[in-house]
């Protein structure tokens, strides 16, 4: 089993819809969770951090964490074409490095 | 947010050349620095991890004599690709990490093309 699993996609959603990106992880001691967005040809940029069970909202983005289920998700409301990118999930379980998922490619269609 | 500067953005050079990539944090001191490589349409691949003043720890399959990492200070790390060949052409990205439950912050990446 991979340490961090994400559906590679592409996930296609129409403009204005909600995009739901999912991530499961195997390390039960993971404490912090980060979502990064990576545009094609660019480096990843941090868009959300979540540390506690439940929801965390930031603008059009909502991160959801369920540690018991080892599941973290990212919802993007009112999806825009500019949201088209690969989204990387990265749990942190202590130590000095993050484990990245392979990413989900999101395509927002006009 | 934290700013990490990576230079150069693009490098095109002949086979056999050595190339140095610099990564610098502009507004924080990084406990640990990471170097990644990414081939087209593939995921990030961690190459090595380094702490200031210590030798870098390389991931399995990464040649430490080919990819030289120098972690000079809490704000500066360099990656030198020695005697580069076309198969080394890739997108190289550094990231810096403060400590604890903080996220990593990435540089803008360096696109390396070896002819």
XYZ file of N, CA and C in Angstrom:
675
model
N 0.844 -1.197 0.000
C 0.000 0.000 0.000
C 0.878 1.246 0.000
N 0.541 2.196 -0.864
C 1.299 3.435 -0.912
C 1.047 4.214 0.361
N 2.027 5.045 0.723
C 1.871 5.846 1.935
C 0.778 6.888 1.774
N 0.705 7.487 0.622
C -0.290 8.526 0.347
C -0.933 8.198 -0.994
N -2.239 8.082 -0.998
C -2.922 7.695 -2.234
C -3.868 8.802 -2.685
N -3.745 9.129 -3.940
C -4.646 10.078 -4.575
C -5.033 9.517 -5.934
N -6.251 9.789 -6.346
C -6.669 9.416 -7.684
C -5.976 10.357 -8.667
N -5.274 9.788 -9.629
C -4.471 10.639 -10.516
C -5.317 11.490 -11.465
N -6.572 11.060 -11.685
C -7.446 11.818 -12.572
C -7.107 11.561 -14.036
N -7.461 12.472 -14.942
C -7.936 13.810 -14.613
C -9.380 13.837 -14.117
N -9.611 14.746 -13.168
C -10.940 15.015 -12.677
C -11.453 16.241 -13.426
N -12.509 16.050 -14.180
C -13.061 17.154 -14.962
C -14.340 17.657 -14.317
N -14.412 18.952 -14.094
C -15.615 19.565 -13.552
C -15.940 20.794 -14.382
N -17.230 21.113 -14.505
C -17.596 22.327 -15.245
C -17.318 23.568 -14.402
N -17.079 24.648 -15.071
C -16.860 25.918 -14.379
C -18.046 26.228 -13.464
N -17.723 26.646 -12.239
C -18.760 26.973 -11.277
C -19.155 25.828 -10.365
N -18.749 24.625 -10.692
C -19.096 23.449 -9.879
C -18.118 23.300 -8.712
N -18.437 22.344 -7.849
C -17.539 22.023 -6.735
C -16.625 20.872 -7.156
N -15.330 21.074 -6.982
C -14.363 20.005 -7.238
C -13.992 19.377 -5.908
N -14.009 18.066 -5.860
C -13.696 17.337 -4.626
C -12.481 16.449 -4.860
N -11.432 16.716 -4.119
C -10.173 15.991 -4.273
C -9.912 15.206 -2.988
N -9.603 13.942 -3.149
C -9.486 13.058 -1.993
C -8.080 12.507 -1.819
N -7.771 12.176 -0.582
C -6.441 11.665 -0.255
C -6.548 10.747 0.952
N -5.971 9.569 0.854
C -5.878 8.687 2.015
C -4.409 8.444 2.326
N -4.125 8.219 3.592
C -2.732 8.046 3.999
C -2.645 6.874 4.959
N -1.468 6.294 5.031
C -1.326 5.069 5.817
C -0.694 5.297 7.192
N 0.015 6.408 7.367
C 0.717 6.647 8.631
C -0.238 7.225 9.670
N -0.581 6.426 10.644
C -1.579 6.840 11.637
C -1.092 7.985 12.520
N 0.217 8.188 12.574
C 0.717 9.258 13.448
C 0.766 10.605 12.737
N 0.302 10.652 11.500
C 0.309 11.929 10.780
C -0.454 12.986 11.572
N 0.158 14.143 11.690
C -0.403 15.193 12.538
C -0.881 16.394 11.748
N -0.152 16.696 10.693
C -0.445 17.895 9.898
C -0.631 17.478 8.449
N -1.457 18.254 7.768
C -1.768 17.880 6.396
C -1.749 19.131 5.533
N -1.104 19.002 4.397
C -0.929 20.144 3.523
C -1.435 19.804 2.122
N -2.071 20.779 1.511
C -2.451 20.663 0.113
C -1.637 21.671 -0.693
N -1.026 21.163 -1.742
C -0.261 22.007 -2.642
C -0.916 21.971 -4.027
N -0.810 23.077 -4.736
C -1.263 23.158 -6.111
C -0.036 23.306 -7.003
N -0.007 22.540 -8.084
C 1.115 22.639 -9.011
C 0.589 22.824 -10.432
N 0.862 23.993 -10.991
C 0.545 24.231 -12.387
C 1.613 23.557 -13.238
N 1.226 23.219 -14.451
C 2.147 22.539 -15.356
C 3.411 23.372 -15.571
N 4.551 22.768 -15.348
C 5.815 23.457 -15.548
C 6.240 24.356 -14.410
N 5.466 24.365 -13.334
C 5.785 25.217 -12.186
C 6.021 24.359 -10.955
N 6.549 24.961 -9.906
C 6.765 24.227 -8.666
C 5.497 24.282 -7.807
N 5.374 23.385 -6.850
C 4.168 23.368 -6.003
C 4.066 24.607 -5.127
N 2.843 25.045 -4.895
C 2.613 26.148 -3.976
C 1.604 25.690 -2.929
N 1.847 26.082 -1.699
C 0.979 25.695 -0.589
C -0.339 26.451 -0.674
N -1.462 25.730 -0.584
C -2.747 26.417 -0.592
C -3.534 26.194 0.691
N -3.313 25.080 1.389
C -4.068 24.848 2.619
C -3.241 23.990 3.571
N -3.422 24.275 4.852
C -2.875 23.434 5.921
C -4.020 23.087 6.839
N -4.050 21.877 7.350
C -5.077 21.503 8.322
C -4.454 20.582 9.353
N -4.788 20.832 10.624
C -4.125 20.113 11.705
C -5.098 19.334 12.580
N -6.388 19.721 12.559
C -7.373 19.093 13.442
C -8.486 18.466 12.627
N -9.131 17.485 13.211
C -10.289 16.880 12.564
C -11.356 17.937 12.278
N -12.050 17.746 11.182
C -13.122 18.667 10.841
C -12.810 19.422 9.567
N -13.433 20.564 9.427
C -13.304 21.385 8.219
C -12.518 22.648 8.507
N -11.797 23.081 7.499
C -11.127 24.378 7.560
C -11.366 25.073 6.236
N -11.896 26.280 6.320
C -12.263 27.006 5.108
C -11.334 28.180 4.896
N -10.976 28.399 3.626
C -10.166 29.559 3.256
C -10.600 29.987 1.867
N -11.468 30.998 1.839
C -11.987 31.454 0.547
C -12.813 30.367 -0.112
N -12.474 30.023 -1.343
C -13.229 28.986 -2.057
C -12.750 27.576 -1.702
N -11.724 27.477 -0.892
C -11.158 26.176 -0.544
C -11.611 25.724 0.841
N -11.961 24.446 0.953
C -12.257 23.839 2.243
C -11.495 22.526 2.337
N -10.706 22.406 3.384
C -10.022 21.140 3.660
C -10.809 20.403 4.722
N -10.925 19.101 4.550
C -11.632 18.264 5.505
C -10.707 17.153 5.960
N -10.656 16.943 7.264
C -9.758 15.936 7.818
C -10.509 14.976 8.721
N -10.255 13.703 8.520
C -10.814 12.661 9.377
C -9.659 11.711 9.710
N -9.058 11.920 10.858
C -7.877 11.130 11.231
C -8.247 9.672 11.494
N -9.441 9.424 12.016
C -9.837 8.040 12.291
C -9.902 7.240 10.993
N -10.361 7.872 9.948
C -10.454 7.208 8.653
C -9.196 7.402 7.819
N -8.257 8.189 8.320
C -7.010 8.478 7.598
C -7.326 9.046 6.214
N -8.109 10.088 6.254
C -8.650 10.646 5.028
C -8.635 12.158 5.121
N -8.173 12.781 4.060
C -8.206 14.242 3.989
C -8.672 14.630 2.586
N -9.473 15.667 2.516
C -9.987 16.073 1.218
C -9.874 17.577 1.050
N -9.983 17.985 -0.177
C -9.979 19.414 -0.524
C -11.164 19.668 -1.438
N -12.012 20.598 -1.032
C -13.127 21.013 -1.863
C -12.834 22.393 -2.428
N -13.112 22.547 -3.706
C -12.958 23.851 -4.346
C -14.329 24.265 -4.852
N -14.871 25.314 -4.251
C -16.189 25.807 -4.658
C -16.048 26.761 -5.833
N -17.127 26.862 -6.614
C -17.133 27.792 -7.744
C -15.847 27.650 -8.562
N -15.597 26.444 -8.999
C -14.341 26.152 -9.716
C -14.169 27.060 -10.927
N -12.950 27.507 -11.118
C -12.595 28.383 -12.231
C -11.554 27.691 -13.116
N -11.508 28.065 -14.375
C -10.477 27.481 -15.251
C -9.071 27.637 -14.676
N -8.847 28.722 -13.935
C -7.523 28.943 -13.337
C -7.206 27.950 -12.217
N -8.212 27.193 -11.785
C -7.973 26.147 -10.780
C -7.423 24.871 -11.422
N -7.424 24.813 -12.737
C -6.910 23.626 -13.430
C -5.426 23.464 -13.122
N -5.103 22.370 -12.466
C -3.730 22.128 -11.999
C -3.699 20.732 -11.395
N -2.543 20.342 -10.922
C -2.421 19.102 -10.157
C -2.354 19.448 -8.685
N -3.143 18.747 -7.884
C -3.210 19.024 -6.459
C -2.535 17.876 -5.698
N -1.580 18.248 -4.875
C -0.784 17.278 -4.139
C -1.169 17.302 -2.666
N -1.384 16.119 -2.131
C -1.681 15.959 -0.713
C -0.382 15.569 -0.012
N -0.126 16.142 1.164
C 1.126 15.849 1.869
C 0.888 15.786 3.374
N 0.765 14.583 3.925
C 0.667 14.463 5.380
C 2.046 14.573 6.012
N 2.080 15.092 7.222
C 3.335 15.133 7.982
C 3.142 14.360 9.265
N 4.021 13.373 9.481
C 3.889 12.531 10.662
C 5.059 12.662 11.604
N 5.672 13.828 11.642
C 6.878 13.976 12.438
C 8.076 13.771 11.550
N 9.258 13.919 12.068
C 10.427 13.778 11.215
C 10.647 15.051 10.439
N 11.470 14.969 9.417
C 11.873 16.188 8.735
C 11.533 16.189 7.260
N 10.561 15.399 6.834
C 10.175 15.520 5.441
C 8.713 15.154 5.267
N 8.167 15.689 4.194
C 6.796 15.389 3.845
C 6.759 14.227 2.858
N 5.683 13.487 2.909
C 5.456 12.449 1.908
C 4.351 12.943 1.000
N 4.654 13.106 -0.254
C 3.675 13.634 -1.200
C 2.943 12.504 -1.913
N 1.644 12.725 -2.124
C 0.924 11.854 -3.019
C 1.334 12.155 -4.455
N 0.884 11.332 -5.367
C 1.246 11.546 -6.777
C 0.436 12.661 -7.409
N -0.619 13.092 -6.698
C -1.372 14.235 -7.184
C -2.585 13.857 -7.998
N -3.589 14.728 -7.950
C -4.787 14.590 -8.776
C -4.816 15.757 -9.747
N -4.929 15.439 -11.014
C -5.032 16.482 -12.029
C -6.481 16.937 -12.131
N -6.696 18.211 -11.946
C -8.032 18.800 -12.042
C -8.129 19.621 -13.326
N -9.214 19.407 -14.051
C -9.496 20.222 -15.239
C -10.853 20.866 -15.053
N -10.885 22.170 -15.093
C -12.134 22.908 -14.992
C -12.490 23.380 -16.387
N -13.637 22.911 -16.855
C -14.004 23.154 -18.248
C -15.030 24.276 -18.369
N -14.849 25.078 -19.402
C -15.777 26.184 -19.650
C -17.138 25.661 -20.091
N 3.666 34.750 3.054
C 4.234 33.425 3.241
C 5.718 33.427 3.021
N 6.354 32.318 3.342
C 7.803 32.196 3.211
C 8.222 32.276 1.751
N 9.369 32.878 1.529
C 9.870 33.049 0.175
C 11.158 32.269 0.002
N 11.176 31.444 -1.035
C 12.375 30.675 -1.372
C 12.771 31.040 -2.788
N 13.988 31.487 -2.937
C 14.491 31.906 -4.244
C 15.380 30.821 -4.826
N 15.127 30.437 -6.051
C 15.918 29.389 -6.705
C 16.425 29.925 -8.035
N 17.727 29.723 -8.269
C 18.356 30.207 -9.503
C 19.329 29.179 -10.037
N 19.485 29.065 -11.331
C 18.727 29.797 -12.360
C 17.384 29.130 -12.634
N 16.545 29.778 -13.415
C 15.249 29.205 -13.772
C 15.396 28.197 -14.905
N 16.301 28.531 -15.818
C 16.511 27.665 -16.987
C 18.007 27.493 -17.198
N 18.388 26.300 -17.556
C 19.773 26.065 -17.940
C 19.780 25.145 -19.151
N 20.489 25.566 -20.178
C 20.712 24.711 -21.344
C 22.214 24.616 -21.514
N 22.735 23.400 -21.514
C 24.182 23.286 -21.650
C 24.550 21.968 -22.324
N 25.818 21.887 -22.657
C 26.307 20.715 -23.377
C 26.550 19.549 -22.423
N 26.474 18.366 -22.972
C 26.760 17.162 -22.213
C 28.170 17.220 -21.634
N 28.327 16.822 -20.384
C 29.626 16.836 -19.728
C 29.858 18.044 -18.850
N 28.991 19.023 -18.979
C 29.103 20.246 -18.172
C 28.583 19.988 -16.764
N 29.129 20.697 -15.811
C 28.579 20.671 -14.450
C 27.729 21.907 -14.236
N 26.623 21.724 -13.575
C 25.656 22.808 -13.397
C 25.355 22.990 -11.920
N 25.396 24.225 -11.456
C 25.090 24.504 -10.058
C 23.769 25.239 -9.954
N 22.913 24.758 -9.062
C 21.621 25.383 -8.805
C 21.613 25.870 -7.358
N 21.173 27.093 -7.181
C 21.188 27.702 -5.849
C 19.777 27.873 -5.310
N 19.631 27.622 -4.036
C 18.336 27.770 -3.374
C 18.547 28.570 -2.096
N 17.788 29.633 -1.974
C 18.005 30.534 -0.843
C 16.676 30.940 -0.228
N 16.561 30.847 1.100
C 15.360 31.350 1.773
C 15.581 32.820 2.097
N 14.595 33.629 1.806
C 14.760 35.077 1.922
C 14.248 35.634 3.243
N 13.365 34.914 3.903
C 12.771 35.515 5.099
C 12.636 34.563 6.272
N 13.318 33.415 6.216
C 13.303 32.546 7.389
C 14.527 31.643 7.350
N 14.820 31.071 8.484
C 15.940 30.138 8.557
C 15.415 28.716 8.496
N 15.961 27.946 7.588
C 15.466 26.607 7.323
C 16.290 25.563 8.062
N 15.592 24.733 8.810
C 16.259 23.623 9.482
C 16.779 22.628 8.453
N 15.935 22.361 7.488
C 16.217 21.291 6.534
C 15.882 21.769 5.132
N 16.672 21.294 4.189
C 16.411 21.617 2.785
C 16.281 20.333 1.991
N 15.460 20.380 0.969
C 15.177 19.202 0.168
C 15.384 19.523 -1.309
N 15.824 18.527 -2.016
C 15.947 18.659 -3.470
C 15.096 17.572 -4.130
N 14.268 18.027 -5.073
C 13.389 17.131 -5.799
C 13.718 17.194 -7.284
N 13.302 16.152 -7.967
C 13.403 16.128 -9.428
C 12.037 15.694 -9.948
N 11.648 16.281 -11.047
C 10.356 15.925 -11.630
C 10.484 15.819 -13.137
N 10.199 14.641 -13.663
C 10.169 14.443 -15.102
C 8.776 14.777 -15.607
N 8.645 15.081 -16.904
C 7.338 15.485 -17.446
C 6.237 14.493 -17.114
N 5.135 15.025 -16.640
C 3.918 14.271 -16.335
C 4.140 13.223 -15.234
N 5.179 13.388 -14.457
C 5.407 12.493 -13.328
C 5.360 13.260 -12.021
N 5.319 12.545 -10.927
C 5.228 13.198 -9.637
C 6.602 13.629 -9.144
N 6.590 14.428 -8.090
C 7.842 14.848 -7.459
C 8.604 13.638 -6.946
N 9.905 13.658 -7.183
C 10.752 12.592 -6.649
C 11.786 13.207 -5.728
N 11.757 12.859 -4.458
C 12.746 13.382 -3.533
C 14.111 12.789 -3.864
N 15.098 13.677 -4.005
C 16.454 13.218 -4.298
C 17.279 13.115 -3.019
N 17.202 14.162 -2.205
C 18.060 14.197 -1.023
C 17.529 15.205 -0.024
N 17.957 14.997 1.204
C 17.588 15.855 2.328
C 18.867 16.328 2.987
N 18.943 17.601 3.332
C 20.152 18.049 4.006
C 19.841 18.990 5.159
N 20.617 18.854 6.205
C 20.574 19.752 7.348
C 21.864 20.555 7.370
N 21.756 21.774 7.844
C 22.916 22.662 7.850
C 24.074 22.035 8.599
N 25.222 22.018 7.968
C 26.423 21.499 8.595
C 26.568 19.993 8.537
N 25.590 19.303 7.981
C 25.659 17.845 7.896
C 25.699 17.398 6.444
N 26.164 16.185 6.254
C 26.127 15.639 4.897
C 24.687 15.349 4.508
N 24.425 15.476 3.228
C 23.075 15.212 2.746
C 22.761 13.713 2.802
N 21.496 13.418 2.994
C 21.006 12.039 2.946
C 20.313 11.840 1.611
N 20.820 10.910 0.826
C 20.287 10.700 -0.513
C 19.276 9.557 -0.525
N 18.265 9.713 -1.362
C 17.277 8.653 -1.543
C 17.905 7.524 -2.365
N 17.301 6.365 -2.214
C 17.804 5.192 -2.933
C 17.788 5.456 -4.438
N 18.884 5.111 -5.074
C 18.970 5.266 -6.520
C 19.523 6.597 -6.976
N 19.737 7.519 -6.066
C 20.298 8.822 -6.431
C 21.796 8.805 -6.151
N 22.592 9.097 -7.181
C 24.048 9.021 -7.046
C 24.594 10.249 -6.326
N 25.143 10.047 -5.167
C 25.619 11.183 -4.386
C 26.846 11.847 -5.007
N 27.608 11.098 -5.787
C 28.787 11.691 -6.421
C 28.412 12.496 -7.650
N 27.234 12.267 -8.155
C 26.779 13.000 -9.335
C 26.008 14.252 -8.923
N 25.243 14.136 -7.878
C 24.415 15.245 -7.408
C 24.984 15.715 -6.058
N 25.826 16.731 -6.153
C 26.514 17.217 -4.958
C 25.676 18.298 -4.276
N 25.427 18.100 -3.017
C 24.620 19.063 -2.274
C 25.483 19.705 -1.195
N 25.427 21.017 -1.181
C 26.126 21.778 -0.152
C 25.108 22.622 0.601
N 25.059 22.410 1.892
C 24.122 23.165 2.724
C 24.954 24.138 3.540
N 25.217 25.279 2.941
C 26.213 26.191 3.488
C 25.755 26.900 4.757
N 24.476 27.197 4.822
C 23.964 27.942 5.973
C 22.485 27.633 6.121
N 21.858 28.271 7.113
C 20.429 28.051 7.338
C 19.558 28.692 6.260
N 20.179 29.416 5.358
C 19.396 30.063 4.308
C 19.855 29.709 2.898
N 20.870 28.875 2.758
C 21.420 28.612 1.431
C 21.778 27.143 1.242
N 21.322 26.594 0.118
C 21.719 25.251 -0.284
C 21.988 25.253 -1.782
N 22.953 24.457 -2.215
C 23.221 24.343 -3.641
C 23.235 22.876 -4.050
N 22.789 22.667 -5.278
C 22.841 21.345 -5.896
C 23.702 21.469 -7.137
N 24.738 20.667 -7.229
C 25.581 20.658 -8.424
C 25.406 19.326 -9.131
N 24.977 19.411 -10.385
C 24.873 18.222 -11.218
C 26.193 18.114 -11.964
N 26.971 17.128 -11.619
C 28.310 17.026 -12.196
C 28.271 16.198 -13.482
N 29.050 16.623 -14.458
C 29.150 15.914 -15.731
C 27.758 15.493 -16.221
N 26.934 16.491 -16.421
C 25.535 16.236 -16.770
C 25.409 15.601 -18.154
N 24.439 14.716 -18.279
C 24.135 14.065 -19.548
C 22.671 14.260 -19.883
N 22.286 14.001 -21.121
C 20.884 14.246 -21.514
C 19.856 13.609 -20.582
N 20.159 12.462 -20.023
C 19.189 11.806 -19.125
C 19.011 12.548 -17.805
N 19.887 13.515 -17.539
C 19.737 14.348 -16.337
C 18.799 15.524 -16.575
N 18.383 15.697 -17.820
C 17.457 16.782 -18.132
C 16.162 16.565 -17.359
N 15.772 17.560 -16.616
C 14.602 17.431 -15.758
C 14.282 18.781 -15.134
N 13.257 18.801 -14.320
C 12.869 19.979 -13.551
C 13.317 19.727 -12.112
N 14.242 20.558 -11.622
C 14.787 20.385 -10.279
C 14.189 21.457 -9.367
N 13.690 21.011 -8.232
C 13.010 21.927 -7.318
C 13.592 21.768 -5.921
N 13.878 22.888 -5.292
C 14.322 22.830 -3.899
C 13.147 23.200 -2.995
N 13.214 22.771 -1.786
C 12.243 23.265 -0.804
C 12.932 23.389 0.545
N 12.371 24.237 1.347
C 12.956 24.498 2.661
C 11.907 24.304 3.740
N 12.368 23.827 4.870
C 11.459 23.496 5.962
C 12.009 24.073 7.239
N 11.138 24.768 7.962
C 11.578 25.402 9.191
C 11.745 24.355 10.279
N 10.655 23.831 10.772
C 10.694 22.759 11.767
C 9.269 22.460 12.204
N 9.109 21.375 12.935
C 7.816 21.042 13.508
C 6.752 20.817 12.455
N 5.558 21.308 12.714
C 4.444 21.029 11.826
C 4.277 22.089 10.748
N 5.341 22.729 10.404
C 5.286 23.736 9.346
C 5.387 23.087 7.979
N 4.786 23.676 6.974
C 4.887 23.110 5.626
C 6.251 23.377 5.009
N 6.565 22.645 3.982
C 7.730 22.964 3.179
C 7.371 24.098 2.218
N 8.352 24.898 1.912
C 8.164 25.982 0.947
C 9.101 25.766 -0.223
N 8.543 25.825 -1.414
C 9.294 25.461 -2.604
C 9.866 26.667 -3.325
N 11.035 26.447 -3.920
C 11.553 27.407 -4.877
C 10.777 27.268 -6.181
N 11.070 28.156 -7.135
C 10.340 28.150 -8.401
C 10.801 27.063 -9.358
N 11.881 26.388 -9.016
C 12.345 25.293 -9.857
C 13.342 25.738 -10.908
N 14.134 24.776 -11.365
C 15.117 25.002 -12.421
C 14.909 23.947 -13.496
N 14.688 24.423 -14.709
C 14.524 23.485 -15.813
C 15.889 23.288 -16.460
N 16.381 22.084 -16.379
C 17.716 21.760 -16.885
C 17.597 20.952 -18.168
N 18.209 21.442 -19.211
C 18.226 20.742 -20.502
C 19.665 20.505 -20.907
N 20.013 19.252 -21.072
C 21.376 18.891 -21.461
C 21.336 18.418 -22.914
N 22.137 19.056 -23.738
C 22.129 18.739 -25.170
C 23.122 17.632 -25.496
